[in-house]
XYZ file of C-alpha atoms in Angstrom:
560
model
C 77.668 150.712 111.241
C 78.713 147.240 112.664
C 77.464 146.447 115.941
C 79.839 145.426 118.682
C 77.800 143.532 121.067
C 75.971 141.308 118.037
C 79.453 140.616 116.661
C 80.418 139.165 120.024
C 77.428 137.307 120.108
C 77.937 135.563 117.138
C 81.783 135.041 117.928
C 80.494 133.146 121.601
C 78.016 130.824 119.509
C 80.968 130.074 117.321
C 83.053 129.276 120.168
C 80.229 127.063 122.125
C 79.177 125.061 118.767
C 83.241 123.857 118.406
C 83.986 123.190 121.507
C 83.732 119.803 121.225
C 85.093 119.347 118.342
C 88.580 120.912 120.145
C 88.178 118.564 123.004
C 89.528 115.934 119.846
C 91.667 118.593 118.164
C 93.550 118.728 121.612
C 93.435 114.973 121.806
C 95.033 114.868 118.368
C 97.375 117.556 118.789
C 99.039 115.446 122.040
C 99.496 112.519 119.671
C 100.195 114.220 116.623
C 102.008 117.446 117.182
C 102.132 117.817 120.988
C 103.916 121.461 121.061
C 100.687 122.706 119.688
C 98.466 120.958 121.804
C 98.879 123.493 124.649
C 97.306 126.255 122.794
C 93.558 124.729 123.926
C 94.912 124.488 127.387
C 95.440 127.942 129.980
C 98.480 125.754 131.980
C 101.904 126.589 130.239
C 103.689 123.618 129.074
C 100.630 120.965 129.573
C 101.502 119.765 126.213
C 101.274 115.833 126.699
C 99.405 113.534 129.436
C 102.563 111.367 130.774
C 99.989 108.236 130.134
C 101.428 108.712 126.179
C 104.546 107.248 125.965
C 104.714 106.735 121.975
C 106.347 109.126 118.817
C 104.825 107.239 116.149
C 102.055 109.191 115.198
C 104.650 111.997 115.880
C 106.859 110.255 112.982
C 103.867 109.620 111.027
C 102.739 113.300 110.725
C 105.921 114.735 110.208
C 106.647 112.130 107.067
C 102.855 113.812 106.326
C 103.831 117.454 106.216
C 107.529 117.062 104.691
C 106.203 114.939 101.937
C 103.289 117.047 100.858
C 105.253 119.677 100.990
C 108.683 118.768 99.404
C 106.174 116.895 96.349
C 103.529 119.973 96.064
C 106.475 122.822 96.707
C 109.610 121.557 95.590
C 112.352 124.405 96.142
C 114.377 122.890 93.167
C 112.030 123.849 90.776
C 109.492 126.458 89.660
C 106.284 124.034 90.873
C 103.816 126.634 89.259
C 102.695 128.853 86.262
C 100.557 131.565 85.118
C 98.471 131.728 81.834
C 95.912 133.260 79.657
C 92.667 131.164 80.495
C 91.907 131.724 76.479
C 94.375 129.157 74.809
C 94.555 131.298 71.458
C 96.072 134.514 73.504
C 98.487 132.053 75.484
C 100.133 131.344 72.170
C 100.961 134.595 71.332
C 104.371 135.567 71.525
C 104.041 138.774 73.015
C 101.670 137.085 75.921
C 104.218 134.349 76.270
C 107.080 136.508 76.932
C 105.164 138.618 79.106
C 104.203 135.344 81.666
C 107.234 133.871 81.558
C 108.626 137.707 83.148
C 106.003 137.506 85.754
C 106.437 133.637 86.555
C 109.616 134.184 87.181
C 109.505 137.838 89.242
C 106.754 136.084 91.266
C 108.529 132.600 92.124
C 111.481 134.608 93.335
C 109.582 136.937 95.703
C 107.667 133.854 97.235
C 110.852 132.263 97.872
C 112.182 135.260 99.281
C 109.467 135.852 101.980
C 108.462 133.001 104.393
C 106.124 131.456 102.104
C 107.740 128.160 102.417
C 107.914 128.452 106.220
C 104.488 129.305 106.938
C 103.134 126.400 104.724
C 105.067 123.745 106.328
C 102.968 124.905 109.762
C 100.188 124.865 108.007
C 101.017 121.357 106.557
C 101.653 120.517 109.999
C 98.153 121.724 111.026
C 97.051 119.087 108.193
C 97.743 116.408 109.600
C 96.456 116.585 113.474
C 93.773 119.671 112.811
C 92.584 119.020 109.741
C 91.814 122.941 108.710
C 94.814 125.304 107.785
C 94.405 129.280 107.834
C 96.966 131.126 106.426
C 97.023 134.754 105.712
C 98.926 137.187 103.256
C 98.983 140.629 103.709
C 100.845 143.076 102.250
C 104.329 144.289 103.666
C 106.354 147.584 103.553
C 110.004 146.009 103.348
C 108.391 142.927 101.167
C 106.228 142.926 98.701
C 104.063 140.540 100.937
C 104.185 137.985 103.952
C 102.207 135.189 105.107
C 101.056 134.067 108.347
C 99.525 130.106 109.521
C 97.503 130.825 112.431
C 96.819 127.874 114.902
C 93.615 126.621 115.141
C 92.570 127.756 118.489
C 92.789 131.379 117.400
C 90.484 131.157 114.555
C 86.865 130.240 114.346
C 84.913 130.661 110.962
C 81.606 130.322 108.995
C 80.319 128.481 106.014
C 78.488 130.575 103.079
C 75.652 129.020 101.549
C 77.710 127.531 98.997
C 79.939 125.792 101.806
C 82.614 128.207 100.954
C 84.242 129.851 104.158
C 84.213 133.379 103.314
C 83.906 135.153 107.615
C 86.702 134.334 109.713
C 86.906 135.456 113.468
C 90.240 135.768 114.835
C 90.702 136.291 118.496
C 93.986 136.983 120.212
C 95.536 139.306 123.288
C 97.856 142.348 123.863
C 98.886 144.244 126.704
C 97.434 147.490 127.088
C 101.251 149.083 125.970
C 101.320 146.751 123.056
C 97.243 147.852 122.333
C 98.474 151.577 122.261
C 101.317 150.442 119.818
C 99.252 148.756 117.483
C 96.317 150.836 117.397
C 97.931 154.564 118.372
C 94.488 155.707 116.543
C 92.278 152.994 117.612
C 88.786 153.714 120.043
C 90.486 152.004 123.013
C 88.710 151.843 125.847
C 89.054 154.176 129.079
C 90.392 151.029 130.841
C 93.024 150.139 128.650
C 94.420 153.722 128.003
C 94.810 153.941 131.678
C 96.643 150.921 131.825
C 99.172 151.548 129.510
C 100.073 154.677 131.077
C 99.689 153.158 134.532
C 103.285 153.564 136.423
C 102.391 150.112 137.887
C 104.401 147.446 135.715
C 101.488 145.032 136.303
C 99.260 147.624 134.854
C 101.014 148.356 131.527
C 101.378 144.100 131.445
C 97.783 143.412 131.614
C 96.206 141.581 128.949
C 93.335 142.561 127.472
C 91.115 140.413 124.485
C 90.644 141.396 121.113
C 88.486 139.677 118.151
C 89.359 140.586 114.416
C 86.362 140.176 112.111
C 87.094 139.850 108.194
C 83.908 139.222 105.997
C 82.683 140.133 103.022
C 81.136 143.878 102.383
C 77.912 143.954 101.511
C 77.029 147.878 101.321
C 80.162 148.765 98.970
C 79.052 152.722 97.449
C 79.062 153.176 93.743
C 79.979 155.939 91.303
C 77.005 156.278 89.896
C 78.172 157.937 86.802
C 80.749 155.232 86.244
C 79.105 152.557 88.241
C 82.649 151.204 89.771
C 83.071 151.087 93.325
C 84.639 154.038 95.420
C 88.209 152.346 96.548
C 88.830 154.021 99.954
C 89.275 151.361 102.732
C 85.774 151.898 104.235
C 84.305 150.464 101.090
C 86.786 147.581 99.971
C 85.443 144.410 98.789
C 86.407 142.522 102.005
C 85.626 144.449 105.753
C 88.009 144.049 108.545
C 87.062 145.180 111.920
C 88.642 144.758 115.663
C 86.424 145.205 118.929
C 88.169 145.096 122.441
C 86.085 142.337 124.016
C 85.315 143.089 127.593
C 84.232 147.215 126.800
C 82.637 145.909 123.559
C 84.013 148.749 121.954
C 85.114 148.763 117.781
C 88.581 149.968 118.175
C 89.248 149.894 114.150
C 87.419 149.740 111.030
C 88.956 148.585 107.631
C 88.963 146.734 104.275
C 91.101 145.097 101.716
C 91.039 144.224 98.166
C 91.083 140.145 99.099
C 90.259 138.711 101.762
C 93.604 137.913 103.527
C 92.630 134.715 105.359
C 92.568 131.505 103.209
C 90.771 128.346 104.855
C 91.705 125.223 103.604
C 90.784 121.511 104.875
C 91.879 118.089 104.569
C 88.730 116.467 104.145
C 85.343 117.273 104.560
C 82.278 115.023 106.248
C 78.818 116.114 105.535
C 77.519 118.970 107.844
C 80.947 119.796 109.132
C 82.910 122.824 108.884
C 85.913 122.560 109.822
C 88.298 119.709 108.107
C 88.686 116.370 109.005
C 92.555 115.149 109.636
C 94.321 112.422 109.474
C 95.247 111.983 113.036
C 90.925 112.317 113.481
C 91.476 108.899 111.584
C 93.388 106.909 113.287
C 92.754 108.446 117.018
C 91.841 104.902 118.195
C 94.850 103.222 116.469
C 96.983 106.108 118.122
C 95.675 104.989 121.728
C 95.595 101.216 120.789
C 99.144 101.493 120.111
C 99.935 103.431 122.933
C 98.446 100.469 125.412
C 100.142 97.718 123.053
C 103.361 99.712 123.898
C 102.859 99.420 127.477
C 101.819 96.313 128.087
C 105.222 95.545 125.801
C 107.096 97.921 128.283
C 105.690 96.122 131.312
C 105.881 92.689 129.811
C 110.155 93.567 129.148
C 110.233 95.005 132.615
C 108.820 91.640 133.954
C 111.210 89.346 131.932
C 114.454 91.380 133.052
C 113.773 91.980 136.474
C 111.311 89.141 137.272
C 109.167 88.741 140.584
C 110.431 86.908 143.408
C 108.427 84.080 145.321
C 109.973 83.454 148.900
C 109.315 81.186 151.369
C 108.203 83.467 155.068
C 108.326 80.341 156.836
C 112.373 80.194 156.279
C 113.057 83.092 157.480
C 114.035 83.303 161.355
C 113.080 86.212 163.310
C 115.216 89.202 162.708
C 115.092 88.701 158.561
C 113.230 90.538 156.461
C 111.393 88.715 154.182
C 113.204 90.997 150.975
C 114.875 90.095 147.821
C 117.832 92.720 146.190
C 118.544 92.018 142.552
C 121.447 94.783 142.509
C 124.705 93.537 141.501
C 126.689 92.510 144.179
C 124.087 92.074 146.886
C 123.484 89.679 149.388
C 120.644 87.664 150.217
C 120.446 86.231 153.326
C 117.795 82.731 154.103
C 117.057 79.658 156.505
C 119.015 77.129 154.701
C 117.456 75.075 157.154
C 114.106 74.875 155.917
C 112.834 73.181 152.963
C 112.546 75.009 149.783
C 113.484 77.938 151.454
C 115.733 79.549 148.551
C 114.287 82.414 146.633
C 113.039 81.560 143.239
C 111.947 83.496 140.306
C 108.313 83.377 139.174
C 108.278 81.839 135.943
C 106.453 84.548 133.404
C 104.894 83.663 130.061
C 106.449 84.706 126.745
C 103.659 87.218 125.439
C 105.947 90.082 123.796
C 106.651 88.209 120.180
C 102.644 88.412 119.787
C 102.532 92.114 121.628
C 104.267 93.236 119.114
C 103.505 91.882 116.098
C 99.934 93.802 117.021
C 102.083 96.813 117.404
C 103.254 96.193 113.734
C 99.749 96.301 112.279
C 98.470 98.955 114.672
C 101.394 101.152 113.395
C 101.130 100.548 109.578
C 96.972 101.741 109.941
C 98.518 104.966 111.396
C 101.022 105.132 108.459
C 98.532 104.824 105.822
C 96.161 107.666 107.265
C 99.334 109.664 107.110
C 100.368 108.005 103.848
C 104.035 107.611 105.051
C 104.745 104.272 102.741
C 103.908 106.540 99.715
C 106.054 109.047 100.483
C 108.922 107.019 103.093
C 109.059 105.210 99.063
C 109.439 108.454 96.973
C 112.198 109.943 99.354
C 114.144 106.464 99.407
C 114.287 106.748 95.761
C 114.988 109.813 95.313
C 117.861 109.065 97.521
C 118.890 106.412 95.663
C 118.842 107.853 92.423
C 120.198 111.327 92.902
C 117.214 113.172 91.630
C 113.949 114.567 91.774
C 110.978 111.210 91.154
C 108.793 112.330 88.151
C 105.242 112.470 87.637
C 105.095 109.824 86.172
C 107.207 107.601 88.275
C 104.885 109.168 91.229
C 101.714 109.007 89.615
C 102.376 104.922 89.303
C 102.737 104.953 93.111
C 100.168 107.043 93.908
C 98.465 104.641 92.007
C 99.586 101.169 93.494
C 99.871 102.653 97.318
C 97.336 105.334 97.732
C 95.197 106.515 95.444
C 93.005 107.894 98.246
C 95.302 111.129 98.680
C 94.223 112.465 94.814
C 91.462 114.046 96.366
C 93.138 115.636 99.725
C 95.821 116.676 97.011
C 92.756 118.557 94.404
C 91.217 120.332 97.983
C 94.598 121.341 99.160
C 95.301 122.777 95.652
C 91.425 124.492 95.052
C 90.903 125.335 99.084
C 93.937 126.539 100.140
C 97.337 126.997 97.960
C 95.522 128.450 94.101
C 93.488 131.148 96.317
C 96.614 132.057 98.247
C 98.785 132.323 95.083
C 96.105 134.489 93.680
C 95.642 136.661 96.400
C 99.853 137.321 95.781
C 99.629 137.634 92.215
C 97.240 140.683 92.596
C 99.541 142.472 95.306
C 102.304 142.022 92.402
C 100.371 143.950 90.024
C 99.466 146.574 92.172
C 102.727 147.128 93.462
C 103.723 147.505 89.566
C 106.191 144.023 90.035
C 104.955 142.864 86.682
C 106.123 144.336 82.933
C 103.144 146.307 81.411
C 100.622 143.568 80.242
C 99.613 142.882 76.483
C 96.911 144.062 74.565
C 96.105 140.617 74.227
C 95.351 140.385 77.790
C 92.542 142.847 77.891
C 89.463 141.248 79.677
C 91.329 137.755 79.614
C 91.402 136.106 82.979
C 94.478 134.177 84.639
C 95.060 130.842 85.700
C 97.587 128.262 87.330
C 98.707 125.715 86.256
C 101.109 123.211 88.828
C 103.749 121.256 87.821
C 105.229 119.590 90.895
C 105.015 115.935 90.542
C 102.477 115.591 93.315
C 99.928 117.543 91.692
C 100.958 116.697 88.025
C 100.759 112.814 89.316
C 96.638 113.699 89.918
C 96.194 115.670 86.887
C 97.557 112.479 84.729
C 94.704 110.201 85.737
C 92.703 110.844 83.235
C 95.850 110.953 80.388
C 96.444 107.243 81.830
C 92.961 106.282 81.391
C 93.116 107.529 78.013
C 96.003 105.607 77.267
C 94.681 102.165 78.861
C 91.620 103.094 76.190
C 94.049 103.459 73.614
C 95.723 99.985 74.235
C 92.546 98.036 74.353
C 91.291 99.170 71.446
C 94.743 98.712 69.913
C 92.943 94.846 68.430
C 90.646 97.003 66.556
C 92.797 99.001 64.790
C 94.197 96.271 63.041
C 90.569 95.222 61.920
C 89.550 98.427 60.490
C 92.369 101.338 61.506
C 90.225 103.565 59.392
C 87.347 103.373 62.103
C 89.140 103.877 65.201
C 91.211 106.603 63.544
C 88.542 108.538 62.600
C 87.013 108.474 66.373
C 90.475 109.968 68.305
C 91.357 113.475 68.035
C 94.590 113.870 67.997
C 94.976 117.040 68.361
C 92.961 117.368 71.143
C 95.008 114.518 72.508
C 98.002 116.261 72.335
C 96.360 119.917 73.585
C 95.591 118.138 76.667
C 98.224 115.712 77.160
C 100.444 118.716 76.958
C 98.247 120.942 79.327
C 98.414 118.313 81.966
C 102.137 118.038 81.872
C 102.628 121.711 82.316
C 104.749 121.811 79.384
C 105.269 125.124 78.543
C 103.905 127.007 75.522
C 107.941 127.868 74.826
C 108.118 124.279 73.562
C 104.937 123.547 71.640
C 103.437 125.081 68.129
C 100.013 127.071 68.319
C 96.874 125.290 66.562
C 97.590 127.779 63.985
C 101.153 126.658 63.284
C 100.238 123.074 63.803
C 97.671 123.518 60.592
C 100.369 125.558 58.992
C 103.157 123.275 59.234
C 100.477 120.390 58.119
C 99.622 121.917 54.989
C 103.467 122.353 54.787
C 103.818 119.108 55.010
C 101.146 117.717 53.149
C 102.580 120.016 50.093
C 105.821 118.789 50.535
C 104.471 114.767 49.967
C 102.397 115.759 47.662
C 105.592 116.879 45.306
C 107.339 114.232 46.560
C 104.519 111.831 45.339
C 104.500 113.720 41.925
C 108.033 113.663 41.385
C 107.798 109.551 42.161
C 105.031 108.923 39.607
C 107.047 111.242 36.684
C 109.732 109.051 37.501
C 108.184 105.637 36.912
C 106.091 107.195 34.077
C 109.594 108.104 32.402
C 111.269 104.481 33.266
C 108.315 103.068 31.294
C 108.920 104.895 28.145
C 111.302 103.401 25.136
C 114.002 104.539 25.062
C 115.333 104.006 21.834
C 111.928 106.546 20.769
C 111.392 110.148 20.938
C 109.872 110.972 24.028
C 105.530 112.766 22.910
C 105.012 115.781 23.566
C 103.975 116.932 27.134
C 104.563 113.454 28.305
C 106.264 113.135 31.841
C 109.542 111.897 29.895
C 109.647 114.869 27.764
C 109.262 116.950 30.693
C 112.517 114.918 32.427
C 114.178 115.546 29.369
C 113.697 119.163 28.675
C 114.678 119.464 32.805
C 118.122 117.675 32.355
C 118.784 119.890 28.955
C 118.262 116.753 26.383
């Protein structure tokens, strides 16, 4: 039986051991994404200190989450596919059919729920937070639906293999909405009363909640089958909600996955949560905001420039004041010496203001990696059409070949686990044909194919052909030597895997070696044929053709 007041405990140390660390996520959030930057604060609408007067980083993280998106999730294509982990069973026909049914049953019903809209949040999370949690759970109307939860609702804890596996989710109803979503729920005394209070400020009073999902670790057995019993109380994963202040467990639960997925950007050594982009260039950010204000000032000066006036010229009854609004007049001793008003003369600083702007700006693009992807969207423009991996691969290359990485965590941390978690509602919910024989005890994968992820999956292809052209010299030396050290085949398996070209288009290893000795047969006739031929031009023939000789054989073939 869980304990209330230790799982509160725990929650509070959570809460005191990040709060600095939201003291900068707030920081980056008013730079970065300032609508979300209010969440860490209790005043509605304190979303942005006036002092920051810039949209660049703004610019700069949006470029971040529409390109990683739009690259990783393109909606014009299907960006991913399930397999057969064993390569033999993949070939099969029957297996092949049977994926290509549930690839395409499965794309459809992500891009029918808000899949799309819930991962451009938590690409937007990305780039000022640094750590994305979104959740699927399963839905009456659809088969499934996904929520990105901001970072200020969420706290969560590393397993010993630095995998996040216990997430903490806090968050607040009024007591009618409590009695809504828990109508069977241990709620306390307070809140019932509340909620049936005739006192509208009663019924609107908020009270806290914190949602626990962890891993079970007393799961019951059959113990004449040894599987585990599937009722909710003993699912893989244990949910359960307490109502804060009466440290009461209003609900107990479990699922079959765990429905929160934690990814993060990058990861520094002894940290938990991710590390963003906006994290990276925080001091650029405010650099550039105080280059931009000085410029401002500096602009302000050189338009409506400061005034030097002579007191001594003016006679009693004028004010010593100067009006720069069109059509005013200025009134002065003319009487005195160098009594007119002059301008003070102010020096020229805002060519060299901003060139520092410049350079601050493009270190804030590149943690954002807008150049790479400001130059994929401009040619895609350009060209009508979708850039391919290979054309993006070359960029990633030549611009940033720094994002492979934040690309393999997003992929491994946060979208594969996701997908997974979807796949298995599918086949529960009996969305997929009935699998294959073939399949039994054979585990799944994914494979992407969106250019993005296909661009970091070709490193090592492009290595291997870089190897392939310097050893080129060789070959001519001794092309028996350097054949006999490159697989081919292999070559090809893996060329073909890292594509993501499907199995629809490619022979099995067991065709391959068919059609080989196929071919092989068909030269070797071929050859035969060739050497009867020159064995029969080399025969007289004004002379009988011997017996059994390759001419006689000709012969007796053409009826002579």
């Amino acid at each position: 039986m869980p304990n209330a007041e230790l799982i509160i405990a725990e929650f509070d140390k959570l809460v005191v051991d990040r709060a600095p660390l939201d003291k900068i996520l707030r920081e980056c959030a008013q730079y970065a994404c300032p609508e979300k930057s209010d969440f860490f604060s209790s005043t509605p609408g304190d979303s942005r200190p006036k002092h920051i007067i810039i949209n660049e980083v703004i610019e700069a993280a949006g470029y971040f989450a529409r390109g990683t998106q739009s690259n990783l999730m393109p909606t014009n294509m299907m960006w991913f596919r399930f397999n057969a982990t064993d390569p033999k069973v993949a070939e099969s026909t029957a297996v092949k059919e049977y994926f290509s049914a549930c690839n395409t049953a499965y794309y459809f019903e992500l891009i029918n729920s808000n899949f799309l809209m819930e991962f451009y949040e938590a690409f937007e999370d990305a780039g000022w937070a640094g750590t994305m949690n979104v959740a699927i759970e399963e839905d009456e109307e659809r088969t499934f639906r996904f929520t990105n939860y901001h970072i200020s609702d969420y706290y969560v804890k590393e397993d010993f293999d630095k995998k996040i596996r216990t997430t903490f989710r806090r968050f607040e109803r009024t007591a009618e909405q409590a009695i809504m979503e828990f109508p069977d729920g241990n709620l306390s005394k307070e809140l019932t009363e509340c909620a049936v209070s005739k006192k509208p400020e009663d019924r609107a009073r908020k009270f806290e909640f914190i949602h626990v999902v962890r891993p079970r670790h007393d799961r019951k057995y059959n113990k004449e089958t040894g599987e585990a019993y599937q009722d909710p109380m003993n699912l893989p994963w244990a949910e359960i909600y307490i109502e804060k202040k009466n440290k009461t467990i209003v609900r107990e639960g479990g699922f079959h996955e765990n429905p929160f997925t934690v990814g993060r950007v990058e990861k520094k050594a002894k940290q938990v949560y991710g590390h963003s982009p906006a994290m990276t260039c925080l001091r650029s950010a405010k650099i550039l905001n105080k280059i931009w204000m000085t410029c401002l000032k500096a602009g302000e000066k050189q338009v409506d420039q400061p005034v030097m006036l002579n007191a001594a010229a003016y006679t009693k009854g004028l004010s010593p004041q100067f009006k720069q609004n069109p059509g005013s007049v200025n009134l002065y001793d003319g009487t005195q010496p160098n009594s007119a008003p002059q301008f003070q003369q102010q020096g020229n600083g805002i060519p060299i203001s901003l060139e520092l702007f410049d350079r601050t700006k493009g270190s804030v693009d590149n943690s954002f990696f807008v150049d790479m992807f400001a130059m994929i969207a401009e040619l895609n423009k350009n060209n009508g059409r979708q850039r391919t991996a290979y054309e993006i691969q070359q960029l990633v290359a030549e611009k940033n070949a720094q994002i492979i990485p934040l690309v393999g965590r997003l992929l491994e941390e946060l979208i594969t686990p996701t997908l997974e978690k979807g796949w298995k509602m599918m086949e529960r919910k009996e969305k997929f044909p009935p699998r294959p024989e073939e399949l039994d005890g054979v585990d799944v994968n994914i494979t992407y194919i969106s250019p993005l992820a296909l661009a970091t999956r070709m490193v090592d292809v492009n290595v291997f052909f870089d190897y392939l052209q310097t050893i080129a010299p060789l070959a001519e030396i001794n092309p028996g030597v350097v054949a006999s050290r490159i697989d081919v085949d292999k070559a090809i398996t893996t060329i073909s895997n890292r594509m993501g070209v499907s199995t629809d288009f490619t022979f099995s290893s067991e065709e391959a070696a068919d059609n080989r000795e196929e071919l092989a047969a068909q030269q070797q006739k071929q050859m035969e044929s060739e050497q009867q031929l020159e064995l029969a031009k080399s025969q007289n023939l004004n002379e009988k053709p011997q017996e059994g000789s390759a001419a006689s054989a000709i012969g007796a073939m053409l009826g002579g």
